PDB file of C-alpha atoms and ligand atoms in Angstrom:
ATOM      1  CA  UNK M  26      38.186 100.112 195.522  1.00 93.00           C
ATOM      2  CA  UNK M  27      39.930  96.811 194.818  1.00 98.00           C
ATOM      3  CA  UNK M  28      42.918  95.830 196.965  1.00 98.00           C
ATOM      4  CA  UNK M  29      43.783  92.413 195.591  1.00 98.00           C
ATOM      5  CA  UNK M  30      43.983  90.578 192.327  1.00 98.00           C
ATOM      6  CA  UNK M  31      44.831  86.992 191.438  1.00 98.00           C
ATOM      7  CA  UNK M  32      46.304  86.051 188.069  1.00 98.00           C
ATOM      8  CA  UNK M  33      47.822  82.858 186.731  1.00 98.00           C
ATOM      9  CA  UNK M  34      50.736  82.637 184.321  1.00 98.00           C
ATOM     10  CA  UNK M  35      49.819  80.872 181.074  1.00 98.00           C
ATOM     11  CA  UNK M  36      51.487  77.464 180.797  1.00 98.00           C
ATOM     12  CA  UNK M  37      53.123  75.986 177.702  1.00 97.00           C
ATOM     13  CA  UNK M  38      49.912  74.098 176.933  1.00 98.00           C
ATOM     14  CA  UNK M  39      48.095  77.456 176.625  1.00 98.00           C
ATOM     15  CA  UNK M  40      48.232  77.243 172.837  1.00 98.00           C
ATOM     16  CA  UNK M  41      45.974  74.158 173.010  1.00 97.00           C
ATOM     17  CA  UNK M  42      43.210  75.888 174.961  1.00 98.00           C
ATOM     18  CA  UNK M  43      39.564  76.035 173.924  1.00 98.00           C
ATOM     19  CA  UNK M  44      38.413  78.458 171.286  1.00 98.00           C
ATOM     20  CA  UNK M  45      35.515  79.282 168.991  1.00 95.00           C
ATOM     21  CA  UNK M  46      37.462  81.962 167.117  1.00 95.00           C
ATOM     22  CA  UNK M  47      39.325  81.550 163.833  1.00 94.00           C
ATOM     23  CA  UNK M  48      42.147  83.915 164.720  1.00 97.00           C
ATOM     24  CA  UNK M  49      44.835  81.227 164.660  1.00 97.00           C
ATOM     25  CA  UNK M  50      47.001  79.606 167.327  1.00 97.00           C
ATOM     26  CA  UNK M  51      48.350  81.845 170.063  1.00 98.00           C
ATOM     27  CA  UNK M  52      52.079  82.569 170.175  1.00 98.00           C
ATOM     28  CA  UNK M  53      53.160  81.384 173.641  1.00 98.00           C
ATOM     29  CA  UNK M  54      56.084  83.807 174.088  1.00 98.00           C
ATOM     30  CA  UNK M  55      53.884  86.714 173.081  1.00 98.00           C
ATOM     31  CA  UNK M  56      51.147  85.544 175.463  1.00 98.00           C
ATOM     32  CA  UNK M  57      53.680  85.571 178.309  1.00 98.00           C
ATOM     33  CA  UNK M  58      54.783  89.105 177.407  1.00 98.00           C
ATOM     34  CA  UNK M  59      51.189  90.287 177.234  1.00 98.00           C
ATOM     35  CA  UNK M  60      50.460  88.625 180.563  1.00 98.00           C
ATOM     36  CA  UNK M  61      53.435  90.427 182.138  1.00 98.00           C
ATOM     37  CA  UNK M  62      52.173  93.735 180.760  1.00 98.00           C
ATOM     38  CA  UNK M  63      48.756  92.925 182.259  1.00 99.00           C
ATOM     39  CA  UNK M  64      50.375  92.405 185.682  1.00 99.00           C
ATOM     40  CA  UNK M  65      52.220  95.728 185.365  1.00 98.00           C
ATOM     41  CA  UNK M  66      48.973  97.495 184.426  1.00 98.00           C
ATOM     42  CA  UNK M  67      47.227  96.072 187.500  1.00 98.00           C
ATOM     43  CA  UNK M  68      50.089  97.301 189.687  1.00 98.00           C
ATOM     44  CA  UNK M  69      49.696 100.764 188.181  1.00 98.00           C
ATOM     45  CA  UNK M  70      46.068 100.596 189.371  1.00 98.00           C
ATOM     46  CA  UNK M  71      47.374 100.221 192.938  1.00 98.00           C
ATOM     47  CA  UNK M  72      46.350  96.631 193.635  1.00 98.00           C
ATOM     48  CA  UNK M  73      48.365  93.722 194.998  1.00 98.00           C
ATOM     49  CA  UNK M  74      48.895  91.087 192.330  1.00 98.00           C
ATOM     50  CA  UNK M  75      49.059  87.464 193.472  1.00 98.00           C
ATOM     51  CA  UNK M  76      50.646  85.537 190.603  1.00 98.00           C
ATOM     52  CA  UNK M  77      49.892  81.812 190.571  1.00 98.00           C
ATOM     53  CA  UNK M  78      52.281  79.441 188.817  1.00 98.00           C
ATOM     54  CA  UNK M  79      51.164  77.967 185.529  1.00 98.00           C
ATOM     55  CA  UNK M  80      49.722  74.477 185.370  1.00 96.00           C
ATOM     56  CA  UNK M  81      50.156  72.799 181.972  1.00 95.00           C
ATOM     57  CA  UNK M  82      47.444  70.278 182.855  1.00 97.00           C
ATOM     58  CA  UNK M  83      44.895  73.063 182.356  1.00 98.00           C
ATOM     59  CA  UNK M  84      45.541  75.007 179.121  1.00 98.00           C
ATOM     60  CA  UNK M  85      42.825  77.603 179.850  1.00 98.00           C
ATOM     61  CA  UNK M  86      43.645  78.153 183.498  1.00 98.00           C
ATOM     62  CA  UNK M  87      45.160  81.598 182.911  1.00 98.00           C
ATOM     63  CA  UNK M  88      41.499  82.718 182.558  1.00 98.00           C
ATOM     64  CA  UNK M  89      41.099  82.689 186.347  1.00 98.00           C
ATOM     65  CA  UNK M  90      37.958  84.799 186.353  1.00 98.00           C
ATOM     66  CA  UNK M  91      35.884  81.769 185.460  1.00 98.00           C
ATOM     67  CA  UNK M  92      36.724  79.921 188.684  1.00 98.00           C
ATOM     68  CA  UNK M  93      34.990  82.211 191.184  1.00 98.00           C
ATOM     69  CA  UNK M  94      32.700  85.109 192.012  1.00 98.00           C
ATOM     70  CA  UNK M  95      34.161  87.358 194.695  1.00 98.00           C
ATOM     71  CA  UNK M  96      32.637  89.964 196.986  1.00 98.00           C
ATOM     72  CA  UNK M  97      34.198  91.799 199.942  1.00 97.00           C
ATOM     73  CA  UNK M  98      32.655  89.346 202.428  1.00 97.00           C
ATOM     74  CA  UNK M  99      32.670  85.951 200.742  1.00 98.00           C
ATOM     75  CA  UNK M 100      33.809  83.939 197.745  1.00 98.00           C
ATOM     76  CA  UNK M 101      31.724  81.643 195.584  1.00 98.00           C
ATOM     77  CA  UNK M 102      33.776  78.952 193.913  1.00 98.00           C
ATOM     78  CA  UNK M 103      32.243  78.263 190.520  1.00 98.00           C
ATOM     79  CA  UNK M 104      31.701  74.983 188.688  1.00 98.00           C
ATOM     80  CA  UNK M 105      33.114  75.679 185.206  1.00 98.00           C
ATOM     81  CA  UNK M 106      30.940  74.423 182.395  1.00 98.00           C
ATOM     82  CA  UNK M 107      33.713  73.159 180.086  1.00 98.00           C
ATOM     83  CA  UNK M 108      34.856  69.666 181.090  1.00 97.00           C
ATOM     84  CA  UNK M 109      38.524  70.407 180.359  1.00 98.00           C
ATOM     85  CA  UNK M 110      38.352  73.412 182.712  1.00 98.00           C
ATOM     86  CA  UNK M 111      36.265  72.070 185.553  1.00 98.00           C
ATOM     87  CA  UNK M 112      39.102  70.918 187.791  1.00 98.00           C
ATOM     88  CA  UNK M 113      40.773  74.345 187.687  1.00 98.00           C
ATOM     89  CA  UNK M 114      38.714  75.070 190.805  1.00 98.00           C
ATOM     90  CA  UNK M 115      40.623  72.452 192.810  1.00 97.00           C
ATOM     91  CA  UNK M 116      43.743  74.608 192.576  1.00 96.00           C
ATOM     92  CA  UNK M 117      41.881  77.858 193.151  1.00 98.00           C
ATOM     93  CA  UNK M 118      39.997  76.649 196.220  1.00 98.00           C
ATOM     94  CA  UNK M 119      42.893  76.842 198.754  1.00 98.00           C
ATOM     95  CA  UNK M 120      44.050  80.159 197.300  1.00 98.00           C
ATOM     96  CA  UNK M 121      40.640  81.706 197.884  1.00 98.00           C
ATOM     97  CA  UNK M 122      40.365  80.142 201.325  1.00 98.00           C
ATOM     98  CA  UNK M 123      43.613  81.908 202.251  1.00 98.00           C
ATOM     99  CA  UNK M 124      41.802  85.231 201.679  1.00 98.00           C
ATOM    100  CA  UNK M 125      38.248  84.362 202.736  1.00 98.00           C
ATOM    101  CA  UNK M 126      36.757  82.826 205.871  1.00 98.00           C
ATOM    102  CA  UNK M 127      33.404  82.390 204.177  1.00 98.00           C
ATOM    103  CA  UNK M 128      33.137  80.478 200.926  1.00 98.00           C
ATOM    104  CA  UNK M 129      30.324  78.862 198.982  1.00 98.00           C
ATOM    105  CA  UNK M 130      30.468  76.660 195.927  1.00 98.00           C
ATOM    106  CA  UNK M 131      28.248  75.886 192.960  1.00 98.00           C
ATOM    107  CA  UNK M 132      27.291  72.223 192.907  1.00 98.00           C
ATOM    108  CA  UNK M 133      26.680  69.876 189.949  1.00 98.00           C
ATOM    109  CA  UNK M 134      24.473  69.546 188.010  1.00 98.00           C
ATOM    110  CA  UNK M 135      24.706  73.331 188.248  1.00 98.00           C
ATOM    111  CA  UNK M 136      27.494  74.831 186.142  1.00 98.00           C
ATOM    112  CA  UNK M 137      28.728  78.394 186.275  1.00 98.00           C
ATOM    113  CA  UNK M 138      31.658  80.337 184.772  1.00 98.00           C
ATOM    114  CA  UNK M 139      32.662  83.547 186.546  1.00 98.00           C
ATOM    115  CA  UNK M 140      32.741  85.254 183.139  1.00 98.00           C
ATOM    116  CA  UNK M 141      28.952  85.048 183.157  1.00 98.00           C
ATOM    117  CA  UNK M 142      28.614  87.153 186.288  1.00 98.00           C
ATOM    118  CA  UNK M 143      28.620  90.951 186.339  1.00 98.00           C
ATOM    119  CA  UNK M 144      28.370  92.969 189.536  1.00 98.00           C
ATOM    120  CA  UNK M 145      26.852  96.428 189.389  1.00 98.00           C
ATOM    121  CA  UNK M 146      27.053  97.742 192.938  1.00 98.00           C
ATOM    122  CA  UNK M 147      24.703  95.534 195.003  1.00 98.00           C
ATOM    123  CA  UNK M 148      23.112  93.857 191.973  1.00 98.00           C
ATOM    124  CA  UNK M 149      24.545  90.796 190.222  1.00 98.00           C
ATOM    125  CA  UNK M 150      23.592  89.824 186.678  1.00 98.00           C
ATOM    126  CA  UNK M 151      24.065  86.151 185.829  1.00 98.00           C
ATOM    127  CA  UNK M 152      24.106  85.008 182.204  1.00 98.00           C
ATOM    128  CA  UNK M 153      22.871  81.653 180.981  1.00 98.00           C
ATOM    129  CA  UNK M 154      25.356  80.610 178.307  1.00 98.00           C
ATOM    130  CA  UNK M 155      27.028  77.544 176.806  1.00 97.00           C
ATOM    131  CA  UNK M 156      28.922  77.334 180.123  1.00 98.00           C
ATOM    132  CA  UNK M 157      26.455  78.473 182.775  1.00 98.00           C
ATOM    133  CA  UNK M 158      23.202  76.574 183.073  1.00 98.00           C
ATOM    134  CA  UNK M 159      19.956  77.606 184.755  1.00 98.00           C
ATOM    135  CA  UNK M 160      20.639  75.381 187.777  1.00 98.00           C
ATOM    136  CA  UNK M 161      24.063  77.001 188.343  1.00 98.00           C
ATOM    137  CA  UNK M 162      22.630  80.489 187.882  1.00 98.00           C
ATOM    138  CA  UNK M 163      19.815  79.776 190.353  1.00 98.00           C
ATOM    139  CA  UNK M 164      22.254  78.418 192.938  1.00 99.00           C
ATOM    140  CA  UNK M 165      24.342  81.589 192.677  1.00 99.00           C
ATOM    141  CA  UNK M 166      21.238  83.801 192.845  1.00 99.00           C
ATOM    142  CA  UNK M 167      20.152  82.050 196.031  1.00 98.00           C
ATOM    143  CA  UNK M 168      23.584  82.469 197.633  1.00 99.00           C
ATOM    144  CA  UNK M 169      23.712  86.158 196.711  1.00 98.00           C
ATOM    145  CA  UNK M 170      20.183  86.904 197.890  1.00 98.00           C
ATOM    146  CA  UNK M 171      20.965  85.144 201.155  1.00 98.00           C
ATOM    147  CA  UNK M 172      23.801  87.660 201.542  1.00 98.00           C
ATOM    148  CA  UNK M 173      21.475  90.616 200.841  1.00 98.00           C
ATOM    149  CA  UNK M 174      22.532  91.234 197.253  1.00 98.00           C
ATOM    150  CA  UNK M 175      20.091  91.446 194.357  1.00 98.00           C
ATOM    151  CA  UNK M 176      20.464  89.045 191.445  1.00 98.00           C
ATOM    152  CA  UNK M 177      18.927  88.690 187.976  1.00 98.00           C
ATOM    153  CA  UNK M 178      19.320  85.878 185.479  1.00 98.00           C
ATOM    154  CA  UNK M 179      19.725  86.764 181.807  1.00 98.00           C
ATOM    155  CA  UNK M 180      19.558  84.405 178.841  1.00 98.00           C
ATOM    156  CA  UNK M 181      22.420  85.166 176.423  1.00 98.00           C
ATOM    157  CA  UNK M 182      21.670  85.120 172.704  1.00 97.00           C
ATOM    158  CA  UNK M 183      25.047  85.350 170.970  1.00 96.00           C
ATOM    159  CA  UNK M 184      27.768  86.351 173.390  1.00 97.00           C
ATOM    160  CA  UNK M 185      30.139  83.709 174.692  1.00 97.00           C
ATOM    161  CA  UNK M 186      30.019  84.932 178.282  1.00 98.00           C
ATOM    162  CA  UNK M 187      27.906  87.719 179.791  1.00 98.00           C
ATOM    163  CA  UNK M 188      30.975  89.906 180.298  1.00 98.00           C
ATOM    164  CA  UNK M 189      32.053  89.423 176.684  1.00 98.00           C
ATOM    165  CA  UNK M 190      29.475  92.112 175.906  1.00 98.00           C
ATOM    166  CA  UNK M 191      29.166  94.278 179.006  1.00 98.00           C
ATOM    167  CA  UNK M 192      31.355  95.852 181.685  1.00 98.00           C
ATOM    168  CA  UNK M 193      30.660  98.121 184.635  1.00 98.00           C
ATOM    169  CA  UNK M 194      32.657 101.310 185.039  1.00 98.00           C
ATOM    170  CA  UNK M 195      31.161 102.540 188.313  1.00 97.00           C
ATOM    171  CA  UNK M 196      28.882 105.587 188.780  1.00 95.00           C
ATOM    172  CA  UNK M 197      25.948 103.586 187.332  1.00 98.00           C
ATOM    173  CA  UNK M 198      27.695 103.589 183.947  1.00 98.00           C
ATOM    174  CA  UNK M 199      28.132 100.511 181.766  1.00 98.00           C
ATOM    175  CA  UNK M 200      29.939  99.703 178.538  1.00 98.00           C
ATOM    176  CA  UNK M 201      27.687  97.680 176.230  1.00 98.00           C
ATOM    177  CA  UNK M 202      27.767  95.987 172.848  1.00 98.00           C
ATOM    178  CA  UNK M 203      25.483  93.903 170.661  1.00 98.00           C
ATOM    179  CA  UNK M 204      22.516  92.262 172.366  1.00 98.00           C
ATOM    180  CA  UNK M 205      22.999  94.289 175.559  1.00 98.00           C
ATOM    181  CA  UNK M 206      22.674  97.750 173.986  1.00 98.00           C
ATOM    182  CA  UNK M 207      18.881  97.678 174.172  1.00 98.00           C
ATOM    183  CA  UNK M 208      18.458  94.908 176.727  1.00 98.00           C
ATOM    184  CA  UNK M 209      15.586  95.743 179.131  1.00 97.00           C
ATOM    185  CA  UNK M 210      17.607  94.661 182.205  1.00 97.00           C
ATOM    186  CA  UNK M 211      20.175  97.404 181.598  1.00 98.00           C
ATOM    187  CA  UNK M 212      17.893 100.276 180.597  1.00 97.00           C
ATOM    188  CA  UNK M 213      18.357 102.277 183.788  1.00 97.00           C
ATOM    189  CA  UNK M 214      22.135 102.644 183.471  1.00 98.00           C
ATOM    190  CA  UNK M 215      24.165 105.291 181.680  1.00 98.00           C
ATOM    191  CA  UNK M 216      25.772 103.633 178.689  1.00 98.00           C
ATOM    192  CA  UNK M 217      28.908 103.812 176.625  1.00 98.00           C
ATOM    193  CA  UNK M 218      27.892 102.042 173.427  1.00 98.00           C
ATOM    194  CA  UNK M 219      30.580 100.058 171.658  1.00 98.00           C
ATOM    195  CA  UNK M 220      30.215 100.100 167.857  1.00 98.00           C
ATOM    196  CA  UNK M 221      29.817  96.692 166.162  1.00 98.00           C
ATOM    197  CA  UNK M 222      33.296  96.767 164.607  1.00 98.00           C
ATOM    198  CA  UNK M 223      34.828  97.292 168.078  1.00 98.00           C
ATOM    199  CA  UNK M 224      32.704  94.737 169.927  1.00 98.00           C
ATOM    200  CA  UNK M 225      35.718  93.104 171.578  1.00 98.00           C
ATOM    201  CA  UNK M 226      36.338  96.334 173.523  1.00 98.00           C
ATOM    202  CA  UNK M 227      33.137  95.814 175.548  1.00 98.00           C
ATOM    203  CA  UNK M 228      35.184  93.551 177.815  1.00 98.00           C
ATOM    204  CA  UNK M 229      37.222  96.015 179.833  1.00 98.00           C
ATOM    205  CA  UNK M 230      37.935  96.394 183.547  1.00 98.00           C
ATOM    206  CA  UNK M 231      37.638  99.332 185.874  1.00 98.00           C
ATOM    207  CA  UNK M 232      40.356  98.951 188.481  1.00 98.00           C
ATOM    208  CA  UNK M 233      40.395 101.844 190.924  1.00 98.00           C
ATOM    209  CA  UNK M 234      41.472 105.008 189.057  1.00 98.00           C
ATOM    210  CA  UNK M 235      41.797 103.425 185.615  1.00 98.00           C
ATOM    211  CA  UNK M 236      39.860 101.493 183.017  1.00 98.00           C
ATOM    212  CA  UNK M 237      42.033  98.885 181.330  1.00 98.00           C
ATOM    213  CA  UNK M 238      40.921  98.445 177.720  1.00 98.00           C
ATOM    214  CA  UNK M 239      42.166  96.332 174.826  1.00 98.00           C
ATOM    215  CA  UNK M 240      44.473  98.146 172.380  1.00 98.00           C
ATOM    216  CA  UNK M 241      43.214  98.909 168.892  1.00 98.00           C
ATOM    217  CA  UNK M 242      39.682 100.175 169.518  1.00 98.00           C
ATOM    218  CA  UNK M 243      39.998 103.946 169.122  1.00 98.00           C
ATOM    219  CA  UNK M 244      36.304 104.851 169.033  1.00 98.00           C
ATOM    220  CA  UNK M 245      35.566 103.124 172.328  1.00 98.00           C
ATOM    221  CA  UNK M 246      38.693 104.568 173.929  1.00 98.00           C
ATOM    222  CA  UNK M 247      37.667 108.064 172.826  1.00 98.00           C
ATOM    223  CA  UNK M 248      34.174 107.623 174.251  1.00 98.00           C
ATOM    224  CA  UNK M 249      35.635 106.549 177.588  1.00 98.00           C
ATOM    225  CA  UNK M 250      38.105 109.410 177.713  1.00 98.00           C
ATOM    226  CA  UNK M 251      35.325 111.860 176.789  1.00 98.00           C
ATOM    227  CA  UNK M 252      33.272 110.463 179.680  1.00 98.00           C
ATOM    228  CA  UNK M 253      36.188 111.273 181.998  1.00 98.00           C
ATOM    229  CA  UNK M 254      37.814 107.855 182.472  1.00 98.00           C
ATOM    230  CA  UNK M 255      41.588 107.406 182.460  1.00 98.00           C
ATOM    231  CA  UNK M 256      42.404 104.432 180.242  1.00 98.00           C
ATOM    232  CA  UNK M 257      45.321 102.019 180.006  1.00 98.00           C
ATOM    233  CA  UNK M 258      45.490 100.182 176.672  1.00 98.00           C
ATOM    234  CA  UNK M 259      46.885  96.658 176.524  1.00 98.00           C
ATOM    235  CA  UNK M 260      47.533  94.376 173.595  1.00 98.00           C
ATOM    236  CA  UNK M 261      45.766  91.110 174.410  1.00 98.00           C
ATOM    237  CA  UNK M 262      45.797  89.589 170.914  1.00 98.00           C
ATOM    238  CA  UNK M 263      47.040  86.201 172.143  1.00 98.00           C
ATOM    239  CA  UNK M 264      44.219  85.917 174.678  1.00 98.00           C
ATOM    240  CA  UNK M 265      41.592  87.019 172.164  1.00 98.00           C
ATOM    241  CA  UNK M 266      42.603  84.053 170.011  1.00 98.00           C
ATOM    242  CA  UNK M 267      41.193  81.791 172.745  1.00 98.00           C
ATOM    243  CA  UNK M 268      38.029  83.860 173.331  1.00 98.00           C
ATOM    244  CA  UNK M 269      39.595  85.556 176.343  1.00 97.00           C
ATOM    245  CA  UNK M 270      39.623  89.202 177.280  1.00 96.00           C
ATOM    246  CA  UNK M 271      40.836  91.539 179.972  1.00 98.00           C
ATOM    247  CA  UNK M 272      38.348  90.555 182.648  1.00 98.00           C
ATOM    248  CA  UNK M 273      39.019  86.814 182.256  1.00 98.00           C
ATOM    249  CA  UNK M 274      42.673  87.204 183.192  1.00 98.00           C
ATOM    250  CA  UNK M 275      42.144  88.192 186.821  1.00 98.00           C
ATOM    251  CA  UNK M 276      40.022  87.915 189.918  1.00 98.00           C
ATOM    252  CA  UNK M 277      39.635  91.345 191.521  1.00 98.00           C
ATOM    253  CA  UNK M 278      38.482  91.955 195.081  1.00 98.00           C
TER     254      UNK M 278
HETATM  255  C1  CIR C 304      37.445  79.097 177.404  1.00 56.36           C
HETATM  256  O1  CIR C 304      36.921  78.705 176.342  1.00 56.36           O
HETATM  257  O2  CIR C 304      36.998  78.778 178.490  1.00 56.36           O
HETATM  258  C2  CIR C 304      38.670  79.973 177.318  1.00 56.36           C
HETATM  259  N1  CIR C 304      39.388  79.683 176.124  1.00 56.36           N
HETATM  260  C3  CIR C 304      38.294  81.429 177.360  1.00 56.36           C
HETATM  261  C4  CIR C 304      37.656  81.854 178.647  1.00 56.36           C
HETATM  262  C5  CIR C 304      37.343  83.296 178.675  1.00 56.36           C
HETATM  263  N2  CIR C 304      36.854  83.679 179.956  1.00 56.36           N
HETATM  264  C6  CIR C 304      36.019  84.680 180.173  1.00 56.36           C
HETATM  265  O3  CIR C 304      35.504  85.284 179.237  1.00 56.36           O
HETATM  266  N3  CIR C 304      35.697  84.936 181.433  1.00 56.36           N
END
């Protein structure tokens, strides 16, 4: 069960954030509305929502997931791999220290984005991507193993972040797309397979009694409902335009 979440309101500079997509510029007003709906959905999942004020200095800072990896007992402050995002951790650090007595941090030259880290019960999977390098992944693995978790490092082929293509629903069941469908590391789990045309829906979040999924992916939604999950659909079009998804918009712990 999650008790807490942290989100950060998008600032006016949000429309100038990083992207690899060709979906056009985000509409700021619409992004704010979608962010509000995201907060309401989290509340429906019975978690506290700590809303941080926007900071226009960091256009991508609404994607708070990339700044940390959280467990019940400790926080690991990341070292984001994009230069324009790296100092987002300076603002997140005191927030996390208000919740956690024990914190670690990833040190340069190691880089790590939280979006590259997936927890499946006591096992963490860490993706090597454009943002997370081997040094950062190894530092995190060492921290986690020192805390009695298991950790595996996975080289990404195409996905932007690890969690762009995989999510954990609980009960040893994962949602997978693309390169993760047949990936040997994930063979032992039950799988909900996301069809290629709905690949964006692989980034979803299980929050207590619900799975929050992006709106507009009916096949994936049906598969989840058939597997017994209650879903909440949210339109996140303005976050998708900057390569963001549902998991990126919060830290959950
Ligand atoms: C970035 O390029 O860093 C942002 N525009 C998107 C970050 C998405 N975060 C995530 O998948 N965890």
